[in-house]
Coordinates of C-alpha atoms and ligand atoms in Angstrom, one line a residue:
M1 CA 4.4 119.0 -12.3
V2 CA 4.9 117.2 -9.0
D3 CA 3.7 119.2 -6.1
F4 CA 5.8 117.8 -3.3
K5 CA 4.0 119.5 -0.5
E6 CA 0.7 118.3 -1.8
E7 CA 2.0 114.8 -2.2
I8 CA 3.3 114.8 1.4
A9 CA 0.0 116.2 2.6
K10 CA -1.9 113.4 0.9
Y11 CA 0.2 110.7 2.7
I12 CA -0.3 112.3 6.1
S13 CA -4.0 112.9 5.4
K14 CA -4.5 109.2 4.6
A15 CA -2.7 108.2 7.8
T16 CA -4.5 110.7 10.1
N17 CA -7.8 111.5 8.4
M18 CA -7.0 115.2 8.8
E19 CA -8.0 117.6 6.0
E20 CA -5.3 117.8 3.3
N21 CA -5.3 121.6 3.1
E22 CA -4.9 121.9 6.9
I23 CA -1.9 119.6 6.8
K24 CA -0.5 121.6 3.9
S25 CA -0.6 124.7 6.0
F26 CA 1.4 123.0 8.8
I27 CA 4.1 121.6 6.6
E28 CA 7.4 123.5 7.0
V29 CA 10.6 123.8 5.2
P30 CA 13.3 123.0 7.8
K31 CA 16.1 125.5 8.4
T32 CA 18.9 123.1 7.6
Q33 CA 18.9 120.3 5.0
E34 CA 19.9 117.8 7.6
N35 CA 16.3 117.8 8.8
G36 CA 15.0 117.0 5.3
D37 CA 13.3 119.1 2.6
Y38 CA 9.9 119.3 4.2
S39 CA 8.7 118.5 7.6
F40 CA 5.5 118.0 9.4
P41 CA 5.3 119.0 13.1
C42 CA 3.0 116.7 15.1
F43 CA 2.6 118.9 18.1
K44 CA -0.7 120.2 16.9
L45 CA -2.2 116.7 16.9
A46 CA -1.0 115.8 20.4
K47 CA -4.0 117.3 22.1
T48 CA -6.7 115.7 19.9
L49 CA -5.0 112.3 19.8
K50 CA -3.9 112.5 23.4
K51 CA -0.5 111.1 22.6
A52 CA 3.1 112.5 22.7
P53 CA 4.1 114.2 19.4
Q54 CA 7.0 111.9 19.0
I55 CA 4.8 108.8 19.2
I56 CA 2.4 110.3 16.7
A57 CA 5.3 111.0 14.3
S58 CA 6.6 107.5 14.5
E59 CA 3.1 106.0 13.9
I60 CA 2.5 108.2 10.9
K61 CA 5.9 107.3 9.5
E62 CA 5.2 103.6 9.9
S63 CA 1.9 103.8 8.2
I64 CA 3.1 105.7 5.2
E65 CA 6.6 104.4 4.7
N66 CA 5.8 101.6 2.4
D67 CA 3.4 103.6 0.1
L68 CA 5.8 106.4 -0.8
S69 CA 6.5 107.1 -4.5
D70 CA 9.9 107.7 -6.1
N71 CA 9.4 111.4 -5.5
I72 CA 10.3 110.9 -1.8
E73 CA 13.6 109.3 -0.9
K74 CA 13.4 108.9 2.8
V75 CA 11.3 109.8 5.9
D76 CA 12.5 109.9 9.4
V77 CA 11.4 111.1 12.8
I78 CA 13.3 113.7 14.9
G79 CA 11.5 114.9 18.0
G80 CA 7.9 115.6 17.2
Y81 CA 8.7 116.1 13.5
I82 CA 8.4 113.8 10.5
N83 CA 11.0 114.8 8.0
F84 CA 10.8 114.1 4.3
Y85 CA 13.8 113.9 2.0
I86 CA 12.6 114.4 -1.5
N87 CA 14.2 113.3 -4.8
K88 CA 16.1 116.5 -5.5
E89 CA 16.7 115.7 -9.1
I90 CA 13.0 115.5 -9.9
L91 CA 12.4 118.8 -8.1
I92 CA 15.3 120.6 -9.7
M93 CA 14.5 119.5 -13.2
Q94 CA 10.9 120.4 -12.7
V95 CA 11.7 123.9 -11.6
L96 CA 14.3 124.5 -14.3
R97 CA 12.1 123.2 -17.1
D98 CA 8.9 124.9 -16.1
E99 CA 8.2 127.9 -18.2
E100 CA 4.8 128.8 -16.8
Y101 CA 6.1 130.5 -13.7
G102 CA 3.1 129.9 -11.5
K103 CA 0.6 130.5 -14.2
S104 CA -2.5 128.4 -14.1
N105 CA -6.0 127.9 -15.3
I106 CA -7.8 127.2 -12.0
G107 CA -10.1 130.2 -12.6
K108 CA -11.2 129.1 -16.1
G109 CA -14.8 130.1 -16.8
K110 CA -15.2 132.0 -13.5
N111 CA -15.9 135.7 -13.4
V112 CA -14.5 137.9 -10.7
V113 CA -15.6 141.5 -10.1
I114 CA -13.1 143.7 -8.2
D115 CA -14.4 147.0 -6.9
Y116 CA -11.5 149.1 -6.0
S117 CA -10.0 152.6 -5.9
A118 CA -13.4 154.4 -6.0
P119 CA -12.4 157.9 -5.0
N120 CA -15.1 160.5 -4.5
I121 CA -15.3 163.2 -7.1
A122 CA -14.7 166.8 -6.1
K123 CA -12.9 165.5 -3.1
P124 CA -9.2 164.6 -2.6
F125 CA -7.9 161.2 -3.5
H126 CA -6.5 160.3 -0.1
I127 CA -3.9 157.9 1.1
G128 CA -6.5 155.3 1.8
H129 CA -7.6 155.4 -1.8
L130 CA -4.0 154.8 -2.7
K131 CA -4.1 151.6 -0.7
T132 CA -7.3 150.2 -2.3
T133 CA -6.0 151.1 -5.7
V134 CA -2.8 149.1 -5.1
I135 CA -4.4 146.1 -3.4
G136 CA -7.2 145.9 -6.0
G137 CA -4.7 146.2 -8.9
A138 CA -2.5 143.4 -7.5
L139 CA -5.5 141.1 -7.0
Y140 CA -6.7 141.9 -10.5
N141 CA -3.4 140.8 -12.0
I142 CA -3.2 137.7 -9.9
Y143 CA -6.7 136.5 -10.5
E144 CA -6.2 137.0 -14.2
Y145 CA -2.9 135.1 -14.2
L146 CA -4.7 132.2 -12.6
G147 CA -7.2 132.1 -15.4
Y148 CA -10.1 134.1 -14.0
N149 CA -12.1 136.5 -16.1
V150 CA -11.6 139.7 -14.1
I151 CA -13.7 142.9 -14.3
G152 CA -12.1 145.8 -12.5
I153 CA -14.6 148.5 -11.5
N154 CA -13.8 152.0 -10.3
Y155 CA -17.0 152.7 -8.4
L156 CA -16.6 156.5 -8.3
G157 CA -18.3 158.4 -5.6
D158 CA -20.1 160.7 -7.9
Y159 CA -23.6 161.0 -6.5
G160 CA -25.4 162.4 -3.5
T161 CA -27.0 165.5 -2.1
Q162 CA -23.6 167.2 -1.8
F163 CA -23.7 167.8 -5.5
G164 CA -26.8 170.0 -5.1
K165 CA -24.7 172.1 -2.8
L166 CA -21.7 172.1 -5.1
I167 CA -23.8 173.2 -8.0
E168 CA -25.2 176.1 -5.9
G169 CA -21.7 177.2 -4.8
Y170 CA -20.4 177.0 -8.4
K171 CA -23.3 179.1 -9.7
R172 CA -22.6 181.8 -7.2
W173 CA -18.8 182.0 -7.1
S174 CA -17.2 179.9 -9.9
D175 CA -15.3 182.9 -11.3
E176 CA -13.5 183.5 -7.9
Y177 CA -11.8 180.1 -8.1
N178 CA -9.1 178.7 -10.3
L179 CA -10.7 175.4 -11.3
E180 CA -8.4 174.7 -14.2
E181 CA -5.3 174.6 -12.2
N182 CA -6.3 172.9 -8.9
P183 CA -9.8 171.6 -9.6
I184 CA -10.2 169.4 -6.6
E185 CA -8.8 171.7 -4.0
E186 CA -10.9 174.6 -5.4
L187 CA -14.1 172.6 -5.5
A188 CA -13.4 171.5 -1.9
K189 CA -13.2 175.2 -1.0
I190 CA -16.4 176.0 -2.7
Y191 CA -18.0 173.2 -0.9
V192 CA -16.9 174.3 2.5
R193 CA -18.1 177.8 1.8
I194 CA -21.6 176.8 0.5
N195 CA -21.9 174.4 3.4
N196 CA -21.4 177.2 5.9
L197 CA -23.9 179.4 4.1
C198 CA -26.5 176.6 4.2
K199 CA -26.1 176.5 7.9
E200 CA -26.9 180.2 8.2
D201 CA -29.6 180.4 5.6
E202 CA -32.3 177.8 5.2
S203 CA -33.3 179.3 1.8
V204 CA -29.9 178.5 0.4
M205 CA -30.2 175.0 1.7
E206 CA -33.6 174.7 0.0
Q207 CA -32.0 175.9 -3.2
C208 CA -29.3 173.1 -2.9
R209 CA -32.0 170.5 -2.4
E210 CA -33.8 171.8 -5.5
N211 CA -30.5 171.5 -7.5
F212 CA -30.2 167.9 -6.5
R213 CA -33.7 167.2 -7.4
L214 CA -33.1 168.8 -10.8
L215 CA -29.9 166.8 -11.2
E216 CA -31.8 163.6 -10.5
N217 CA -34.5 164.5 -13.0
G218 CA -31.9 165.0 -15.7
D219 CA -32.0 168.8 -15.8
D220 CA -29.5 170.0 -18.5
Y221 CA -27.7 172.7 -16.6
C222 CA -27.2 170.7 -13.4
K223 CA -26.1 167.7 -15.3
K224 CA -23.6 169.7 -17.3
L225 CA -22.1 171.1 -14.1
W226 CA -22.0 167.7 -12.5
Q227 CA -20.3 166.3 -15.6
E228 CA -17.7 169.0 -15.4
F229 CA -17.0 168.3 -11.8
K230 CA -16.6 164.7 -12.7
D231 CA -14.3 165.3 -15.7
L232 CA -12.1 167.7 -13.7
S233 CA -11.8 165.2 -10.9
I234 CA -11.0 162.2 -13.2
K235 CA -8.4 164.2 -14.9
E236 CA -6.7 164.7 -11.5
F237 CA -7.1 161.0 -10.5
Q238 CA -5.7 159.9 -13.8
K239 CA -2.4 161.5 -12.9
I240 CA -2.1 159.1 -10.0
Y241 CA -3.4 156.1 -12.1
D242 CA -0.8 156.9 -14.8
L243 CA 2.0 156.8 -12.2
L244 CA 0.8 153.6 -10.7
G245 CA -0.2 152.0 -14.0
S246 CA -3.8 151.4 -12.8
K247 CA -6.5 150.3 -15.3
F248 CA -10.2 149.7 -15.0
D249 CA -12.7 148.0 -17.1
S250 CA -15.6 150.0 -15.9
W251 CA -16.0 153.5 -14.4
D252 CA -19.6 152.9 -13.4
G253 CA -19.9 154.8 -10.2
E254 CA -22.7 155.5 -7.8
A255 CA -24.5 157.8 -10.2
A256 CA -24.8 154.9 -12.7
M257 CA -26.8 153.1 -10.1
A258 CA -29.1 155.9 -9.2
D259 CA -31.9 155.0 -11.6
K260 CA -31.7 151.4 -10.4
T261 CA -32.6 152.0 -6.8
D262 CA -36.4 151.9 -7.5
E263 CA -36.2 148.2 -8.2
V264 CA -34.3 147.6 -5.0
I265 CA -37.0 149.3 -3.0
Q266 CA -39.8 147.4 -4.9
I267 CA -38.1 144.1 -4.2
L268 CA -37.5 144.9 -0.6
E269 CA -41.2 146.1 -0.2
K270 CA -42.4 142.7 -1.3
T271 CA -40.3 141.0 1.4
G272 CA -42.3 142.8 4.1
K273 CA -39.1 143.6 5.8
L274 CA -38.9 147.2 4.7
V275 CA -40.3 149.1 7.7
E276 CA -40.9 152.7 8.6
S277 CA -38.8 154.2 11.4
E278 CA -38.8 157.9 12.3
G279 CA -39.9 158.7 8.8
A280 CA -37.1 156.7 7.2
R281 CA -37.5 153.3 5.6
I282 CA -35.1 150.7 7.1
I283 CA -34.4 147.0 7.3
D284 CA -33.9 145.7 10.8
L285 CA -31.0 143.2 10.9
S286 CA -30.9 142.5 14.6
D287 CA -31.8 138.9 14.0
K288 CA -28.6 138.6 11.9
G289 CA -26.5 139.9 14.8
I290 CA -26.2 143.4 13.3
D291 CA -27.5 146.0 15.7
T292 CA -27.6 148.9 13.3
P293 CA -30.4 148.8 10.8
C294 CA -29.7 149.3 7.2
I295 CA -31.3 152.6 6.0
I296 CA -32.8 152.3 2.5
C297 CA -34.6 155.6 2.2
K298 CA -34.0 158.7 4.2
S299 CA -37.0 160.6 5.7
N300 CA -37.0 163.0 2.7
G301 CA -37.4 160.0 0.4
S302 CA -33.9 160.0 -1.1
T303 CA -31.8 156.9 -1.3
I304 CA -28.3 156.6 0.2
Y305 CA -24.9 154.9 -0.4
A306 CA -26.3 151.6 0.8
T307 CA -29.2 151.7 -1.6
R308 CA -27.0 152.3 -4.5
D309 CA -24.6 149.5 -3.4
L310 CA -27.6 147.1 -3.4
A311 CA -28.6 148.2 -6.9
A312 CA -24.9 147.6 -7.9
V313 CA -25.1 144.0 -6.6
L314 CA -28.2 143.4 -8.7
Y315 CA -26.6 145.0 -11.7
R316 CA -23.3 143.2 -11.4
A317 CA -25.0 139.9 -11.0
R318 CA -26.9 140.4 -14.2
T319 CA -24.2 142.0 -16.2
Y320 CA -21.2 140.0 -15.2
D321 CA -22.7 136.8 -13.7
F322 CA -20.0 137.0 -11.1
D323 CA -18.6 134.1 -9.1
K324 CA -17.0 136.5 -6.8
C325 CA -17.6 140.2 -6.2
I326 CA -14.8 141.7 -4.1
Y327 CA -14.9 145.1 -2.4
V328 CA -11.6 146.6 -1.4
T329 CA -12.1 149.4 1.2
S330 CA -10.8 150.4 4.6
Y331 CA -12.2 148.5 7.5
E332 CA -14.2 151.6 8.4
Q333 CA -16.8 150.2 6.0
N334 CA -17.0 146.8 7.7
L335 CA -20.5 147.5 9.0
H336 CA -21.7 148.9 5.7
F337 CA -20.7 145.7 3.8
K338 CA -22.1 143.4 6.5
Q339 CA -25.4 145.2 6.1
I340 CA -25.4 145.2 2.3
F341 CA -24.5 141.5 2.2
E342 CA -27.3 140.6 4.5
V343 CA -29.9 142.7 2.7
A344 CA -28.8 141.2 -0.6
K345 CA -29.7 137.8 0.8
L346 CA -33.3 139.1 1.4
M347 CA -33.5 140.3 -2.2
G348 CA -33.9 136.8 -3.6
L349 CA -30.7 136.7 -5.5
D350 CA -29.3 133.3 -6.5
K351 CA -27.1 131.9 -3.7
K352 CA -24.2 131.8 -6.1
Y353 CA -24.2 135.6 -6.0
T354 CA -24.8 136.2 -2.3
D355 CA -22.1 133.7 -1.5
G356 CA -19.7 135.4 -3.9
L357 CA -19.9 138.8 -2.1
E358 CA -16.7 139.6 -0.2
H359 CA -15.4 142.6 1.6
V360 CA -11.7 142.9 1.6
P361 CA -10.9 145.5 4.3
Y362 CA -7.5 147.1 5.0
G363 CA -6.0 149.1 7.9
F364 CA -5.1 152.8 8.2
V365 CA -2.2 154.5 6.5
R366 CA -0.3 156.9 8.7
L367 CA 2.4 159.3 7.5
A368 CA 5.7 158.9 9.3
T369 CA 6.7 161.9 11.2
G370 CA 10.1 163.3 10.2
R371 CA 11.8 165.4 7.6
M372 CA 9.7 164.3 4.6
S373 CA 6.3 164.7 6.1
T374 CA 7.2 168.1 7.6
R375 CA 8.2 169.2 4.2
L376 CA 5.0 167.9 2.7
G377 CA 2.8 169.3 5.5
N378 CA -0.2 167.6 7.1
F379 CA -2.5 167.7 4.2
V380 CA -0.8 165.8 1.5
K381 CA -1.9 165.0 -2.0
V382 CA -1.2 161.4 -3.0
E383 CA 0.3 162.7 -6.3
D384 CA 2.8 164.7 -4.3
L385 CA 3.7 161.7 -2.2
L386 CA 4.4 159.7 -5.3
N387 CA 6.4 162.4 -6.9
E388 CA 8.3 163.0 -3.7
T389 CA 9.2 159.3 -3.5
I390 CA 10.3 159.3 -7.1
S391 CA 12.6 162.3 -6.6
E392 CA 14.0 160.8 -3.5
A393 CA 14.7 157.6 -5.4
Q394 CA 16.5 159.7 -8.1
R395 CA 18.6 161.4 -5.4
I396 CA 19.7 158.1 -4.0
M397 CA 20.6 156.9 -7.5
E398 CA 22.6 160.0 -8.3
E399 CA 24.5 159.2 -5.2
K400 CA 25.0 155.5 -5.6
N401 CA 25.3 155.2 -9.3
P402 CA 26.0 158.6 -11.0
N403 CA 26.7 157.1 -14.4
L404 CA 23.5 155.3 -14.7
E405 CA 21.6 155.9 -17.9
N406 CA 17.9 156.5 -17.9
K407 CA 17.9 157.7 -14.4
E408 CA 14.5 159.3 -14.6
D409 CA 12.8 156.2 -15.9
T410 CA 14.6 154.1 -13.3
A411 CA 13.7 156.5 -10.5
K412 CA 10.1 156.2 -11.5
K413 CA 10.1 152.5 -11.4
V414 CA 12.0 152.4 -8.1
G415 CA 9.9 155.2 -6.4
V416 CA 6.6 153.8 -7.5
G417 CA 7.7 150.3 -6.9
A418 CA 8.6 151.3 -3.3
V419 CA 5.2 152.8 -2.7
I420 CA 3.4 149.8 -4.1
F421 CA 5.4 147.3 -2.2
N422 CA 5.0 149.2 1.0
N423 CA 1.3 149.1 0.6
L424 CA 1.3 145.3 0.0
S425 CA 4.0 144.0 2.2
T426 CA 2.2 143.7 5.5
N427 CA -1.0 141.9 6.2
R428 CA -3.5 144.3 4.7
I429 CA -5.6 144.7 7.9
K430 CA -2.6 146.0 9.8
D431 CA -2.2 149.7 10.0
E432 CA 0.7 151.0 7.8
V433 CA 3.2 153.7 8.0
F434 CA 4.0 155.7 4.9
D435 CA 7.7 156.4 5.4
I436 CA 9.6 157.4 2.3
N437 CA 13.0 156.7 3.7
A438 CA 12.2 153.3 5.1
M439 CA 10.5 152.1 1.9
L440 CA 13.4 153.2 -0.3
N441 CA 15.9 151.3 1.9
F442 CA 17.7 149.0 -0.6
Q443 CA 18.7 146.7 2.2
G444 CA 15.3 146.5 3.9
E445 CA 12.3 144.4 3.1
T446 CA 11.3 146.7 0.4
G447 CA 10.4 147.0 -3.3
P448 CA 13.8 148.4 -4.2
Y449 CA 15.5 145.4 -2.5
I450 CA 13.6 143.1 -4.8
Q451 CA 14.4 145.2 -7.8
Y452 CA 18.0 145.4 -6.8
T453 CA 18.2 141.6 -6.5
Y454 CA 16.6 141.3 -9.9
V455 CA 19.1 143.8 -11.4
R456 CA 21.9 141.7 -9.9
T457 CA 20.6 138.5 -11.7
K458 CA 20.6 140.5 -14.9
S459 CA 24.2 141.7 -14.5
I460 CA 25.3 138.2 -13.7
L461 CA 23.7 136.9 -16.9
E462 CA 25.3 139.7 -18.8
K463 CA 28.7 138.7 -17.5
A464 CA 28.1 135.1 -18.2
G465 CA 27.5 135.9 -21.8
E466 CA 25.2 133.2 -22.9
I467 CA 22.5 131.2 -21.1
P468 CA 23.0 127.5 -21.4
D469 CA 20.4 125.1 -22.7
V470 CA 18.4 123.5 -19.9
S471 CA 19.4 120.0 -21.1
D472 CA 23.1 120.9 -20.5
V473 CA 22.5 121.7 -16.9
D474 CA 23.9 119.2 -14.5
V475 CA 21.4 118.9 -11.6
N476 CA 24.1 117.6 -9.2
V477 CA 25.6 121.1 -9.1
L478 CA 22.4 122.4 -7.6
K479 CA 21.9 120.0 -4.7
D480 CA 23.6 122.3 -2.2
E481 CA 21.6 124.0 0.5
Y482 CA 21.6 127.5 -1.1
S483 CA 20.6 126.4 -4.5
M484 CA 17.9 124.1 -3.1
N485 CA 16.5 126.9 -1.0
I486 CA 15.9 128.9 -4.2
I487 CA 14.5 125.8 -6.0
K488 CA 12.0 125.0 -3.2
L489 CA 10.8 128.5 -3.1
I490 CA 10.3 128.7 -6.8
S491 CA 8.4 125.4 -6.8
S492 CA 6.0 126.9 -4.3
F493 CA 5.3 130.0 -6.5
G494 CA 2.0 128.7 -7.9
N495 CA 0.8 127.7 -4.5
V496 CA 1.6 131.2 -3.1
L497 CA -0.5 132.8 -5.8
E498 CA -3.4 130.4 -4.9
Q499 CA -3.1 131.4 -1.3
V500 CA -3.2 135.1 -2.3
I501 CA -6.6 134.7 -3.9
S502 CA -8.0 132.4 -1.3
K503 CA -7.5 135.1 1.3
N504 CA -7.4 138.1 -1.1
E505 CA -4.1 138.8 0.6
P506 CA -1.3 140.1 -1.7
S507 CA 1.1 140.3 1.2
F508 CA 1.7 136.5 0.7
L509 CA 3.3 137.3 -2.6
A510 CA 5.2 140.2 -1.3
R511 CA 6.6 137.9 1.4
F512 CA 7.5 135.3 -1.2
L513 CA 9.5 137.8 -3.2
I514 CA 11.4 138.9 -0.1
D515 CA 12.2 135.3 0.8
L516 CA 13.3 134.6 -2.8
S517 CA 15.5 137.7 -2.9
K518 CA 17.1 136.7 0.4
A519 CA 17.6 133.2 -0.8
F520 CA 19.3 134.5 -3.9
S521 CA 21.5 136.8 -1.9
S522 CA 22.8 133.9 0.2
F523 CA 23.3 131.8 -2.9
Y524 CA 25.2 134.6 -4.5
N525 CA 27.4 135.1 -1.4
E526 CA 28.1 131.5 -0.8
N527 CA 28.4 130.1 -4.3
K528 CA 30.7 131.5 -7.0
I529 CA 28.5 131.8 -10.1
I530 CA 31.0 132.9 -12.7
C531 CA 33.8 130.4 -12.3
D532 CA 36.4 128.2 -14.1
D533 CA 34.4 125.1 -13.9
K534 CA 32.0 125.6 -16.8
K535 CA 29.7 122.8 -15.7
V536 CA 29.2 124.5 -12.4
Q537 CA 28.8 127.9 -14.0
S538 CA 26.2 126.7 -16.5
A539 CA 24.0 125.3 -13.8
R540 CA 24.3 128.3 -11.5
V541 CA 23.7 130.8 -14.4
Y542 CA 20.6 128.9 -15.4
L543 CA 19.3 129.0 -11.8
T544 CA 20.1 132.7 -11.7
M545 CA 18.1 133.2 -14.9
V546 CA 15.0 131.4 -13.6
T547 CA 15.2 133.3 -10.3
G548 CA 15.3 136.6 -12.2
K549 CA 12.2 135.6 -14.2
V550 CA 10.2 134.6 -11.2
L551 CA 11.2 137.8 -9.4
E552 CA 10.1 139.8 -12.3
K553 CA 6.9 137.9 -12.8
G554 CA 6.0 138.2 -9.2
A555 CA 6.8 141.9 -9.0
N556 CA 4.8 142.6 -12.1
L557 CA 1.8 140.8 -10.6
L558 CA 2.0 143.2 -7.7
G559 CA 2.1 146.1 -10.2
I560 CA 5.8 146.8 -9.9
N561 CA 8.0 147.3 -12.9
M562 CA 11.6 146.2 -12.9
P563 CA 14.4 148.4 -14.0
S564 CA 17.2 146.6 -16.0
K565 CA 19.9 148.5 -14.1
M566 CA 19.9 150.6 -11.0
Ligands
LIG601 N1 -16.3 156.0 -2.6 C1 -16.1 155.2 -1.4 C2 -15.1 155.9 -0.5 O1 -14.3 156.6 -0.9 C3 -15.7 153.8 -1.6 C4 -16.6 152.9 -2.5 C5 -16.4 151.5 -2.3 N2 -17.2 150.6 -3.1 C6 -18.5 150.4 -2.9 N3 -19.1 149.6 -3.8 N4 -19.1 150.9 -1.9 O2 -15.1 155.6 0.7

């Protein structure tokens, strides 16, 4: 498979000594074909080389012109750009014949741990958890598609002194609450109530501490209650995971790390960096540019979130021998992970592991104000949001296509697809608005738009009857601008996936799918696909089929299912 962009980058790199990957990131696809298929803007080099961009462009052109392979037909200079005209036939055939659709084996033999979703038991699964679930799930699929061995961990928040309180509240009032129906909401109420009582009555607080101690020491009764809280919570979370199609290889949460924190403390003691401060034991990280010290043990001796995360690093290194361990959480936890990653370096872990730790933060999700959110109220359950989006999708479909079969199934794919796409379509660090109407807009840059384009390719194929054999496709039919736009995009699919994992940024793939959908819409509007000239029809039908396959593959990698009609 010729990678045209890479080949061009190699020529330029040879001529300029610039890094190939950097060049690749500058290479553009010109707006019109008159300016070639790929172009390299020289403006960025002007400053360092102290020459006019146009002169630089001419010099590069001169130095590479005689070395070009048959893949490139021509180079020319326009303004500060060097434009490359590629051998279209080679590119077209390559795209049409490729049945891998971006799949690769670059990750072979490498283990990637992805820590995502991780809601807290007996607490609501909030809209931020929805975002980590979706981002983590997409990354999981993409790493796997590129040949990595992926381990998805749902690191449940199932440990901490709050469970001592919850046990106490449960003991006192469990029969006043309907835990079967609404476990999480009811447990949250119990928690608030016992918390208030603790503030008033120190002896109750002491009882709660005792419960937690018992839980830590494996007391049967306390463990049984804790297990019940956990089971009830997971049952609730599972409803959301079922809708989203989320899967995990491990559910080892914080509690699974609790008996592994002693070793962390022992290791840190030996470094001499674990110091006493106001009764707590901390690691000072100011020499690493982190002003807030990392607390390892609180003054009462108990460990905290950070201690358990350190134990998890050790455990994961040993169990999964990871090359990368990625944590998907909101950026509110930036400091926490900075601290953890620095302390992990002190623990004498192999550099392979400490280098492989990576925090993948994302921005806030805000509910749009308007009809929907008023109806849902301020405190919304993610499950309700998903179901609301699905019913809205169904309403739209009843309106647009009343005779559609399988409306329910389609509405689910469209509604859930809309939510997933909305979570992935913008740069993850940017704050996001959850707006049901906007994300269900079939004409906007949305999940349903991609699904709609896909469905359109399907109906064209149906109309065409049969799909020609690739050897019967006349490439000359596909040299026009609209076909070539699609072909160039598809040829970059594998590259886009590699970019996604290099930045852990699924929005690159979301962007690609929008671009491909738009390119297909223009192709469809400008070129008659089903037509009298069978040679023309065959080639265009074939390209339509390939476009559909790539749209489907790409959407599936994001976690979106495609309807066959909508
Ligand atoms: N349970 C945490 C929360 O809801 C997220 C855990 C993220 N993973 C980790 N290894 N700390 O905020």
